[in-house]
mmCIF file of C-alpha atoms and ligand atoms in Angstrom:
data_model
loop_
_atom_site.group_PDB
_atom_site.id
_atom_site.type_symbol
_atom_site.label_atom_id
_atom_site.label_comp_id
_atom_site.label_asym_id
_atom_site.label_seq_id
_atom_site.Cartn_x
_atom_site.Cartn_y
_atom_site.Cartn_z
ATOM 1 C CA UNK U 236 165.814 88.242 120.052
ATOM 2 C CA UNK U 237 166.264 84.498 121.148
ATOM 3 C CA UNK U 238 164.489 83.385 123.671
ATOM 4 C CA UNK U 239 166.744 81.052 125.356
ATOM 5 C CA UNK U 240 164.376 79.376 128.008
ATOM 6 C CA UNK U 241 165.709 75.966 129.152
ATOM 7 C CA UNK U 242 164.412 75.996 132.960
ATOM 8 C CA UNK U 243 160.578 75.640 133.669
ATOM 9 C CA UNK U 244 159.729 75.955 137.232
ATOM 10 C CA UNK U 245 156.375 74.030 139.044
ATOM 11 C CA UNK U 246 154.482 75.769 142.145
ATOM 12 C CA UNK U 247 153.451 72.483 143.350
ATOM 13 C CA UNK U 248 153.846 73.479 147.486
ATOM 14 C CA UNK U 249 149.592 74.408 147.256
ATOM 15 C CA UNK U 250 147.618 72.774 150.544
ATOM 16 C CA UNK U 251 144.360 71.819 147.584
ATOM 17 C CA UNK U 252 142.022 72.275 149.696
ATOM 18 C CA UNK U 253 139.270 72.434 147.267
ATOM 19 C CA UNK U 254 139.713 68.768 146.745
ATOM 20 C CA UNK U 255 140.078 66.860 149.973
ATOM 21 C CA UNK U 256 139.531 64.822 151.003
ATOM 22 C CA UNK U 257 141.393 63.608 148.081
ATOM 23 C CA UNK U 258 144.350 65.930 148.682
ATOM 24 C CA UNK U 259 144.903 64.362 151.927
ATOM 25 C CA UNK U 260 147.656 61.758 151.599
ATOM 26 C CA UNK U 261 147.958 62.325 147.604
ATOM 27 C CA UNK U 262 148.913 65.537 146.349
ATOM 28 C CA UNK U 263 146.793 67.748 143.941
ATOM 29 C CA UNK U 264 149.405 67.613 141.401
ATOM 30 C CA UNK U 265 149.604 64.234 141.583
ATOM 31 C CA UNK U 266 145.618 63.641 140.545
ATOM 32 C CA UNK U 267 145.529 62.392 137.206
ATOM 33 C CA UNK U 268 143.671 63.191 134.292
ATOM 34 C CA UNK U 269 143.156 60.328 132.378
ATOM 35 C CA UNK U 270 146.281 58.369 132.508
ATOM 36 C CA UNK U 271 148.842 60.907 133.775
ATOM 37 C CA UNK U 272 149.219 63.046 137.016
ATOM 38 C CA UNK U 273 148.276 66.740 136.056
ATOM 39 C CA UNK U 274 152.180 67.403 136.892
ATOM 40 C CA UNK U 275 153.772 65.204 134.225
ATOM 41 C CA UNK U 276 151.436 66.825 131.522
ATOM 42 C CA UNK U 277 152.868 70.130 133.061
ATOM 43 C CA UNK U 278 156.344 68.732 132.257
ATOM 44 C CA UNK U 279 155.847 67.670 128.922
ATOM 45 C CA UNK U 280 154.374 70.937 127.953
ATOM 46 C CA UNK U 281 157.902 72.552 129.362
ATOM 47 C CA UNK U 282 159.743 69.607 127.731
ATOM 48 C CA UNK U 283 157.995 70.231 124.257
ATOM 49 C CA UNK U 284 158.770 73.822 124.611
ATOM 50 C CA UNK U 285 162.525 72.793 125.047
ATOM 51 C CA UNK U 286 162.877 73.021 128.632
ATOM 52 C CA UNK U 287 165.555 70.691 130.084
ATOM 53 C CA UNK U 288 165.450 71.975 133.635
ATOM 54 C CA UNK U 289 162.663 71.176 135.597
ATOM 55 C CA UNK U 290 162.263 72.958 139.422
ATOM 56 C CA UNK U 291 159.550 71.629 141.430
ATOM 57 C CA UNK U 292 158.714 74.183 144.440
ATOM 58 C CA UNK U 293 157.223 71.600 146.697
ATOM 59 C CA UNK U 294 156.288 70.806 150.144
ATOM 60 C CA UNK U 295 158.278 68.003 152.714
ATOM 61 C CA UNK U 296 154.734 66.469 152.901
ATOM 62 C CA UNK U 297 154.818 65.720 149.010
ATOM 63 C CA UNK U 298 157.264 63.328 148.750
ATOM 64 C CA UNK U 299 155.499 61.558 146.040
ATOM 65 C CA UNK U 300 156.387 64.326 143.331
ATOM 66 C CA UNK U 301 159.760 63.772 143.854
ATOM 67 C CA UNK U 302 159.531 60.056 143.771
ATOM 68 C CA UNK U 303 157.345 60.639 140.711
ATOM 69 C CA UNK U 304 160.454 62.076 138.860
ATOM 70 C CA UNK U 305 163.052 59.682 139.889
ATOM 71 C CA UNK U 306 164.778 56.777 138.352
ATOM 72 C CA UNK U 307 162.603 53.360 139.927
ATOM 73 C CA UNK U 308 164.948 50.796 139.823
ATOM 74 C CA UNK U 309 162.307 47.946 141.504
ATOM 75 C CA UNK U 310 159.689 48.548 138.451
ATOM 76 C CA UNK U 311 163.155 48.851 136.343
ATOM 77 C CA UNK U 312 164.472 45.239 136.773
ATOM 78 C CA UNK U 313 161.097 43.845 136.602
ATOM 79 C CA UNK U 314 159.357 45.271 133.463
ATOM 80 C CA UNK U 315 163.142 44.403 131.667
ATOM 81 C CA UNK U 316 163.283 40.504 133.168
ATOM 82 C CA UNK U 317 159.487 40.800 131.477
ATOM 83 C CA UNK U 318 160.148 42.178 128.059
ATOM 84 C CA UNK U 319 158.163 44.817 128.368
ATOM 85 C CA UNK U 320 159.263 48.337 126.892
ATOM 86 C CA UNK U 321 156.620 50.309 126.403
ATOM 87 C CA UNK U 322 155.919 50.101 130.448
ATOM 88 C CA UNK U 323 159.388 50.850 131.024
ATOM 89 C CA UNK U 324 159.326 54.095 128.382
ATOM 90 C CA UNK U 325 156.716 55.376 130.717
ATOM 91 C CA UNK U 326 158.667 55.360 133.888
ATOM 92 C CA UNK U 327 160.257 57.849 132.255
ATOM 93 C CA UNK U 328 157.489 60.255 133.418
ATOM 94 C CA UNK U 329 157.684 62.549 130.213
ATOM 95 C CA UNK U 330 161.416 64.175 131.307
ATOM 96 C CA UNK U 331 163.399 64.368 128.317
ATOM 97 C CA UNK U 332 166.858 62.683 127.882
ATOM 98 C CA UNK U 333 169.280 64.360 130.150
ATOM 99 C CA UNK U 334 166.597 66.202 132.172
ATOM 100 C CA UNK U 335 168.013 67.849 135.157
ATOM 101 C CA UNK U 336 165.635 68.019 138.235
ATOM 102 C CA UNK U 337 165.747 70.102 141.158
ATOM 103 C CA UNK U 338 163.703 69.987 144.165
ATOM 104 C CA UNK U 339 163.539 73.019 146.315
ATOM 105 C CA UNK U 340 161.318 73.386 149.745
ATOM 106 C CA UNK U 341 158.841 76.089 150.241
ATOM 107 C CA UNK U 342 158.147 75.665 153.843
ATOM 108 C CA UNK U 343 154.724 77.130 153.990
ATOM 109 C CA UNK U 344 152.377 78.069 151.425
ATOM 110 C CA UNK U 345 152.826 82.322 151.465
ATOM 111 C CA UNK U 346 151.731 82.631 147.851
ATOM 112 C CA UNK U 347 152.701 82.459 144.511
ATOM 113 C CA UNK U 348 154.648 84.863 144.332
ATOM 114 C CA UNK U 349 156.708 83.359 147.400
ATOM 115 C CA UNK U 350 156.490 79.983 146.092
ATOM 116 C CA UNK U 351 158.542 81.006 142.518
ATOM 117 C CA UNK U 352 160.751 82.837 144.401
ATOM 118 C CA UNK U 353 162.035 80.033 146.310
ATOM 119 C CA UNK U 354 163.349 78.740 143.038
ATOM 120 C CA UNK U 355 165.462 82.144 143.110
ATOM 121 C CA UNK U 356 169.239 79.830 142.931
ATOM 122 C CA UNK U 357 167.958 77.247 140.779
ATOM 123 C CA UNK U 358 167.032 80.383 138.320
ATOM 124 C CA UNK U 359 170.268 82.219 137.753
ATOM 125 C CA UNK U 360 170.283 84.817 135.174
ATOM 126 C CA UNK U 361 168.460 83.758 132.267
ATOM 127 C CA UNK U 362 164.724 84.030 132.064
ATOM 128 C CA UNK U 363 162.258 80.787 133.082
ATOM 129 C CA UNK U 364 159.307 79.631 132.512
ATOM 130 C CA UNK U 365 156.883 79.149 135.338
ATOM 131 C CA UNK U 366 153.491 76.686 134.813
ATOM 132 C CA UNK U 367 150.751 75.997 136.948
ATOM 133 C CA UNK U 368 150.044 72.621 136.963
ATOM 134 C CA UNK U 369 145.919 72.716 137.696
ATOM 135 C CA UNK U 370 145.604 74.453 134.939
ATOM 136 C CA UNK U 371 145.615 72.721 131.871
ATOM 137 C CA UNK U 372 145.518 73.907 128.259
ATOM 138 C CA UNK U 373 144.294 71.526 125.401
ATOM 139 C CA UNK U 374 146.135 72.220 121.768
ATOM 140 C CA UNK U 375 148.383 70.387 119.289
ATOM 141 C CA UNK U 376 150.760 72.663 120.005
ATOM 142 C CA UNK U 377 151.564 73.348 123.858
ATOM 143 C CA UNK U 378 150.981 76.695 125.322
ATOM 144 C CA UNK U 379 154.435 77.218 126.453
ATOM 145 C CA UNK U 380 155.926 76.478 123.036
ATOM 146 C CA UNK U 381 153.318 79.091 121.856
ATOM 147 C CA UNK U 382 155.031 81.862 124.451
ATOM 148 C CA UNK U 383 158.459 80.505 123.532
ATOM 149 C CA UNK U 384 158.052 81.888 119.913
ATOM 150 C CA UNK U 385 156.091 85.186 121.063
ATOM 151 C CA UNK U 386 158.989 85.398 124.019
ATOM 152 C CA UNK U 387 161.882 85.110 121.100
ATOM 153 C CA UNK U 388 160.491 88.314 119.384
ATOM 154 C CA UNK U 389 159.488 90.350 122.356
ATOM 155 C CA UNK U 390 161.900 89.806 125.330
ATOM 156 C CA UNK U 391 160.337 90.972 128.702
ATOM 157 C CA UNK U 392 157.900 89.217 130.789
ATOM 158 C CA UNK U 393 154.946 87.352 128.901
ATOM 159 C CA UNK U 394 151.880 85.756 130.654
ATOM 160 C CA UNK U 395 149.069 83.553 129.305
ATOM 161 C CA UNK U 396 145.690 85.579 128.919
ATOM 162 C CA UNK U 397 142.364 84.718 128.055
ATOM 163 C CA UNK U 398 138.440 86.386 128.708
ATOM 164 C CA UNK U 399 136.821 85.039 131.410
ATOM 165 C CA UNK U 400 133.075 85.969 132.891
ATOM 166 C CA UNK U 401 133.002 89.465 134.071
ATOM 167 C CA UNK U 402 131.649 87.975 137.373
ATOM 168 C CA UNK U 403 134.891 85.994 137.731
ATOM 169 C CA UNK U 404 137.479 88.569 137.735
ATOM 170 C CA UNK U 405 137.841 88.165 141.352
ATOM 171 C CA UNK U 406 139.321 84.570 141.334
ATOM 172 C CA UNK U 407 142.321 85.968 138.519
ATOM 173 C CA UNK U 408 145.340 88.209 138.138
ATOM 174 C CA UNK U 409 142.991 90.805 135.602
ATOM 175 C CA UNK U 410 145.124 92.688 132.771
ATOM 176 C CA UNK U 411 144.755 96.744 132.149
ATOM 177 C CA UNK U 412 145.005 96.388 128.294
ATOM 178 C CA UNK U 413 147.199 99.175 126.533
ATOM 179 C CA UNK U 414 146.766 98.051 123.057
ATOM 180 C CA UNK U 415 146.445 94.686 121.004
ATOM 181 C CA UNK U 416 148.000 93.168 117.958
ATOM 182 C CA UNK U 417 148.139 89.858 116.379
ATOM 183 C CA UNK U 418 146.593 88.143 119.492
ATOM 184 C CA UNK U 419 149.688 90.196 121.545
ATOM 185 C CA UNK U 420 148.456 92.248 124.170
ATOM 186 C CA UNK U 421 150.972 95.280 125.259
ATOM 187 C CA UNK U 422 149.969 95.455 129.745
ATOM 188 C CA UNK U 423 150.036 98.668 131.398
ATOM 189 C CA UNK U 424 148.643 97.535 134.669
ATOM 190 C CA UNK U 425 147.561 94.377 136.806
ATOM 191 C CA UNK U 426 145.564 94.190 139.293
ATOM 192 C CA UNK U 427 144.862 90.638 141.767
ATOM 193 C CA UNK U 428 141.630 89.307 141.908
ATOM 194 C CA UNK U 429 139.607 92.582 141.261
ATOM 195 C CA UNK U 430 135.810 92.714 141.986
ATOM 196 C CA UNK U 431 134.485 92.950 138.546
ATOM 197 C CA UNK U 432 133.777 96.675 139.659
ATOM 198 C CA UNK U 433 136.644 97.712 140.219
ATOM 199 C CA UNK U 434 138.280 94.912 137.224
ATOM 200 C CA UNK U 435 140.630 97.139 134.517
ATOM 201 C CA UNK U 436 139.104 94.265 131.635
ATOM 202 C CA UNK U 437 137.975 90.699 131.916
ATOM 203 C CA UNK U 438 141.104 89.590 130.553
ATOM 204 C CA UNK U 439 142.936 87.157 132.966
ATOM 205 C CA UNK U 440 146.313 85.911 133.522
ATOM 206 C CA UNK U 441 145.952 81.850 133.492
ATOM 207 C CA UNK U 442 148.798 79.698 134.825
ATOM 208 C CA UNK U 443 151.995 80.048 132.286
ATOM 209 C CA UNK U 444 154.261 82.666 132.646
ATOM 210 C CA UNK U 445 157.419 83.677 130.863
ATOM 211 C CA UNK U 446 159.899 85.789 133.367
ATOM 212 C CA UNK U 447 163.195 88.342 133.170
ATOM 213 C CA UNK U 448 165.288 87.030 135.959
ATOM 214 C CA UNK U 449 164.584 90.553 137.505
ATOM 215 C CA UNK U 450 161.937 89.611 138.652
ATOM 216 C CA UNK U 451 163.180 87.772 141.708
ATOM 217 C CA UNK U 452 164.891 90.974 142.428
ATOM 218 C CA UNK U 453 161.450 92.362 142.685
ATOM 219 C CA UNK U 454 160.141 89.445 144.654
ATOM 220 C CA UNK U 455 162.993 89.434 147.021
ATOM 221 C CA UNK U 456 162.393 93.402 147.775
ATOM 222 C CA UNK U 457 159.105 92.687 148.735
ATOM 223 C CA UNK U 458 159.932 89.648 150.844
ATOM 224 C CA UNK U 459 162.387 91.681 153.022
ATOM 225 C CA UNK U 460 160.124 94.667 153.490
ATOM 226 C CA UNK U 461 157.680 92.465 154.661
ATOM 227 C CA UNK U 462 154.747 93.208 152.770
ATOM 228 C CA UNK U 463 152.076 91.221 151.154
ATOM 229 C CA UNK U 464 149.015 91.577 148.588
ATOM 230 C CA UNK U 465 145.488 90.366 148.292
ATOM 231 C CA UNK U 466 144.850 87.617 150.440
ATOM 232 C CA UNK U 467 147.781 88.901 152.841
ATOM 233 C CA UNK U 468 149.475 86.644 150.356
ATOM 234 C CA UNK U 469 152.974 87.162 148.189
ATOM 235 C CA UNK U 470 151.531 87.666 144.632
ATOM 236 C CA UNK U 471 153.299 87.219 141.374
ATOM 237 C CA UNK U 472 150.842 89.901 139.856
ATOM 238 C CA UNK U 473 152.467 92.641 142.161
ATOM 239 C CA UNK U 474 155.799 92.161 141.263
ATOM 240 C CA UNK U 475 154.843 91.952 137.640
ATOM 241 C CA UNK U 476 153.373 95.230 138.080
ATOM 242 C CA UNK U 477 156.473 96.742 139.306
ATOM 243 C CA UNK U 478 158.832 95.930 137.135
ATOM 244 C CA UNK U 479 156.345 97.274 133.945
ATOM 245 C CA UNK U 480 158.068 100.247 134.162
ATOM 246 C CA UNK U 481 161.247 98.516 133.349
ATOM 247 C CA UNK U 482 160.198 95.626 131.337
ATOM 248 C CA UNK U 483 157.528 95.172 128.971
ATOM 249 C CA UNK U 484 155.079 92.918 129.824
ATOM 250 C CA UNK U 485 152.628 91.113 127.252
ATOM 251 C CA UNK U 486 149.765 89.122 127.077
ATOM 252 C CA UNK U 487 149.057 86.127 124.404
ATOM 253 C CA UNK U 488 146.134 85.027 123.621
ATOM 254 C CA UNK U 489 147.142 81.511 123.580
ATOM 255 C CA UNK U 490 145.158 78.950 120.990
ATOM 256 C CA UNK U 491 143.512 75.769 122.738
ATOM 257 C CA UNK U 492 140.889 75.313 125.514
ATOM 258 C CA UNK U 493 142.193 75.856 129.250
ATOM 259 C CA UNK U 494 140.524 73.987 131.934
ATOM 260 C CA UNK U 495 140.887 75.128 135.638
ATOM 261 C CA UNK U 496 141.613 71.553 137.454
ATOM 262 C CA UNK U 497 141.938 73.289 140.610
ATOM 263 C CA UNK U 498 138.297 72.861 141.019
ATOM 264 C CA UNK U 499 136.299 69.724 140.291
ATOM 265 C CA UNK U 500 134.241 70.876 137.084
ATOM 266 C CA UNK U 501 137.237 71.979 135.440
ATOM 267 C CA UNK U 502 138.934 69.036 136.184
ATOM 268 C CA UNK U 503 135.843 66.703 135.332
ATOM 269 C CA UNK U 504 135.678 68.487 131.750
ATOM 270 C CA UNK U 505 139.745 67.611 131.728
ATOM 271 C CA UNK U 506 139.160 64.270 132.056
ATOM 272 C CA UNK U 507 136.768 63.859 129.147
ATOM 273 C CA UNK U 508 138.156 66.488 126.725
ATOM 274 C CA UNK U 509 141.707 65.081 127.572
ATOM 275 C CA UNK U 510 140.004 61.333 126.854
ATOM 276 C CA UNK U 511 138.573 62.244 123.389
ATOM 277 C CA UNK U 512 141.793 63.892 122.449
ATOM 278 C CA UNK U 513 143.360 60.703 122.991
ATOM 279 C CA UNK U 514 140.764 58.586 121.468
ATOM 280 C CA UNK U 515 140.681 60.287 118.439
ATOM 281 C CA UNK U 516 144.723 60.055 118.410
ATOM 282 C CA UNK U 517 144.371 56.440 118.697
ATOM 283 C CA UNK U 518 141.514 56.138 115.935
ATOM 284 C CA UNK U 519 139.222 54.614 119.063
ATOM 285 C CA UNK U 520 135.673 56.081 117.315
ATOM 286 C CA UNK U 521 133.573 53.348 119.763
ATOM 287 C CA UNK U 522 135.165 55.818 122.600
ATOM 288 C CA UNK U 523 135.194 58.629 120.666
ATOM 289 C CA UNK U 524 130.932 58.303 120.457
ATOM 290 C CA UNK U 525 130.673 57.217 124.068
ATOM 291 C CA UNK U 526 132.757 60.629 125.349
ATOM 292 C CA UNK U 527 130.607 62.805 123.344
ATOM 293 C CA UNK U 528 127.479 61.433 124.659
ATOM 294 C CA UNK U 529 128.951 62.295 128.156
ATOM 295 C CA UNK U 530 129.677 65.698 126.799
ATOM 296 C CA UNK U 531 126.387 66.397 125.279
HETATM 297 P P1 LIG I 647 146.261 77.209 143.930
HETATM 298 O O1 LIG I 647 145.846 78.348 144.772
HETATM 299 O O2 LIG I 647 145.384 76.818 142.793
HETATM 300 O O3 LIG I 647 146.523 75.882 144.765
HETATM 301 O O4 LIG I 647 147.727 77.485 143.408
HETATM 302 P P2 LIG I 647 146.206 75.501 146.262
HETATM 303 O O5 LIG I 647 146.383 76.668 147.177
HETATM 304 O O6 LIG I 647 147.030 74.290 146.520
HETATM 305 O O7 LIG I 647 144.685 75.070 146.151
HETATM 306 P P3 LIG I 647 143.435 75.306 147.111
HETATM 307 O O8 LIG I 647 142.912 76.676 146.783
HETATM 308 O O9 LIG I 647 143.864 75.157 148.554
HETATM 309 O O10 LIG I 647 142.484 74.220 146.704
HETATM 310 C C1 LIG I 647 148.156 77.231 142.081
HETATM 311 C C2 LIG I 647 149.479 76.453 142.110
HETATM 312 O O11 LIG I 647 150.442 77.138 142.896
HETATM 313 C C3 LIG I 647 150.960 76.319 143.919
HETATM 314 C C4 LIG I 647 149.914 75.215 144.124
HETATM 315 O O12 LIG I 647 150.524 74.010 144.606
HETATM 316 C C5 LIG I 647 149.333 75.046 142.715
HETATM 317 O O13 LIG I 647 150.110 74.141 141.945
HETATM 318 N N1 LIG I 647 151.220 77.141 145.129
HETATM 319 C C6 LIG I 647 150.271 78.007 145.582
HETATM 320 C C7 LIG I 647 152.429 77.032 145.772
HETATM 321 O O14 LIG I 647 153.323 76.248 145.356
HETATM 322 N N2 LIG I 647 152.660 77.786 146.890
HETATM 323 C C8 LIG I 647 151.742 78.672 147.357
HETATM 324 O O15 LIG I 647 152.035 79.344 148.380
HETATM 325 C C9 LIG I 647 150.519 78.767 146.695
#
């Protein structure tokens, strides 16, 4: 089975209030790590995995994503009077040639599940990819491209999973494992941010998902009957459950290091693992030692 999967879509309509005050006036998606806003690595993980459509869910108080992602014909002019293309390569912002972007509104923050759903027209038929920009995942080759090959031999819905500490269940969607091959984890059940009493394993959902179309069937059911899930939020792990009956629904047990940058340690450890991949890319060893010392 091919995969097909040419449209990523971004959640990037969050308040971040876990890091104002710098979230104030910038937003969260727009922090960098090292030398790039957390988005744009999010976009050239869907853009190495062969996306070409990128849908940012945003907020009207975030114009700077947007602006982020456009064509900036004042730096344009000037970096070409100057000579200098390597600086005008990067205004590219990692989009691929003959990106298409869309920008659609989510008016207020009602959850995840919400949030992709307002990307429902954008989607049309064929399944999307959806990554969470906070959290990153380091490899030399990109977690989505890793679900893009599983997704081509398994159809369905695929998420991102990985152990976490038993007394963290409660911040993740938390898989009920069926059986496991090959690092591919068949899901009979989900359940959101679970107590770890009451957790089915400590294996979590992280932030990259692979999705049937149907699924904003599902999403839209549950928008018009009103109802909501932990948190009194709209959550992506319900209608995943849901629609196991009809779809399969696996886990991968992606290869590379994930780090949550929606809180500060994770994003700390970003910056410095992110650092001494790139020093080592560039042959810098006098950074190289100085980043491990910070590490150590
Ligand atoms: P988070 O829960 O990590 O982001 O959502 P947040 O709510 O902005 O952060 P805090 O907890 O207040 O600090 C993960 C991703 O989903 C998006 C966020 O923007 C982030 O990229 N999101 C979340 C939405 O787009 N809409 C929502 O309703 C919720």
């Amino acid at each position: 089975m091919r995969s097909n999967l040419t449209t990523a879509i971004f959640p990037v309509a969050g308040l971040g209030t876990r890091f104002l005050p710098a979230t104030k006036a910038v937003p969260k998606e727009m922090l960098p790590v090292v030398d790039k806003p957390l988005l744009q690595w999010a976009v050239e993980e869907a853009a190495e995995a062969g996306c070409t459509r990128f849908v940012f869910v945003t907020s009207r108080d975030k114009a700077a994503i947007g602006k982020h992602f456009s064509p900036a014909p004042q730096y344009e002019d000037t970096l070409k009077a100057r000579g200098k293309t390597n600086e005008l390569a990067l205004l590219k912002a990692g989009l691929p040639d003959g990106a298409e972007i869309i920008e659609v509104y989510q008016d207020e923050p009602l959850g995840l599940g919400h949030a992709i759903w307002c990307a429902k027209e954008a989607v049309g038929a064929a399944p999307f990819a959806v990554i969470l920009p906070d959290d990153m995942v380091l490899h030399t080759t990109g977690c989505l491209a890793q679900m893009v090959d599983a997704h081509a031999r398994l159809g369905g819905n695929l998420v991102a999973v990985e152990n976490v500490p038993a007394d963290q269940t409660h911040r993740y969607g938390v898989v009920d494992p069926a059986s496991e091959a090959e690092g591919l984890v068949a899901i009979q059940g989900l359940v959101e941010k679970p107590e770890p009493a009451q957790a089915p394993s400590t294996l979590a959902v992280i932030g990259r998902y692979i999705f049937d179309a149907e699924i904003m069937q599902t999403l839209s059911r549950t928008i018009a009957a009103g109802e909501s899930g932990a948190g009194g939020e709209i959550q992506i792990t319900d209608a995943m459950s849901q629609l196991i009956t009809q779809l399969p629904l696996h886990g991968l047990r992606f290869q590379g290091t994930r780090f949550d940058c929606g809180n500060q340690d994770g994003f700390l450890q970003a910056n410095v693992a992110y650092a001494l991949a790139q020093a080592r890319k560039n042959g810098d060893t006098s950074l190289q030692s100085k980043l491990r010392h910070l590490l150590d």
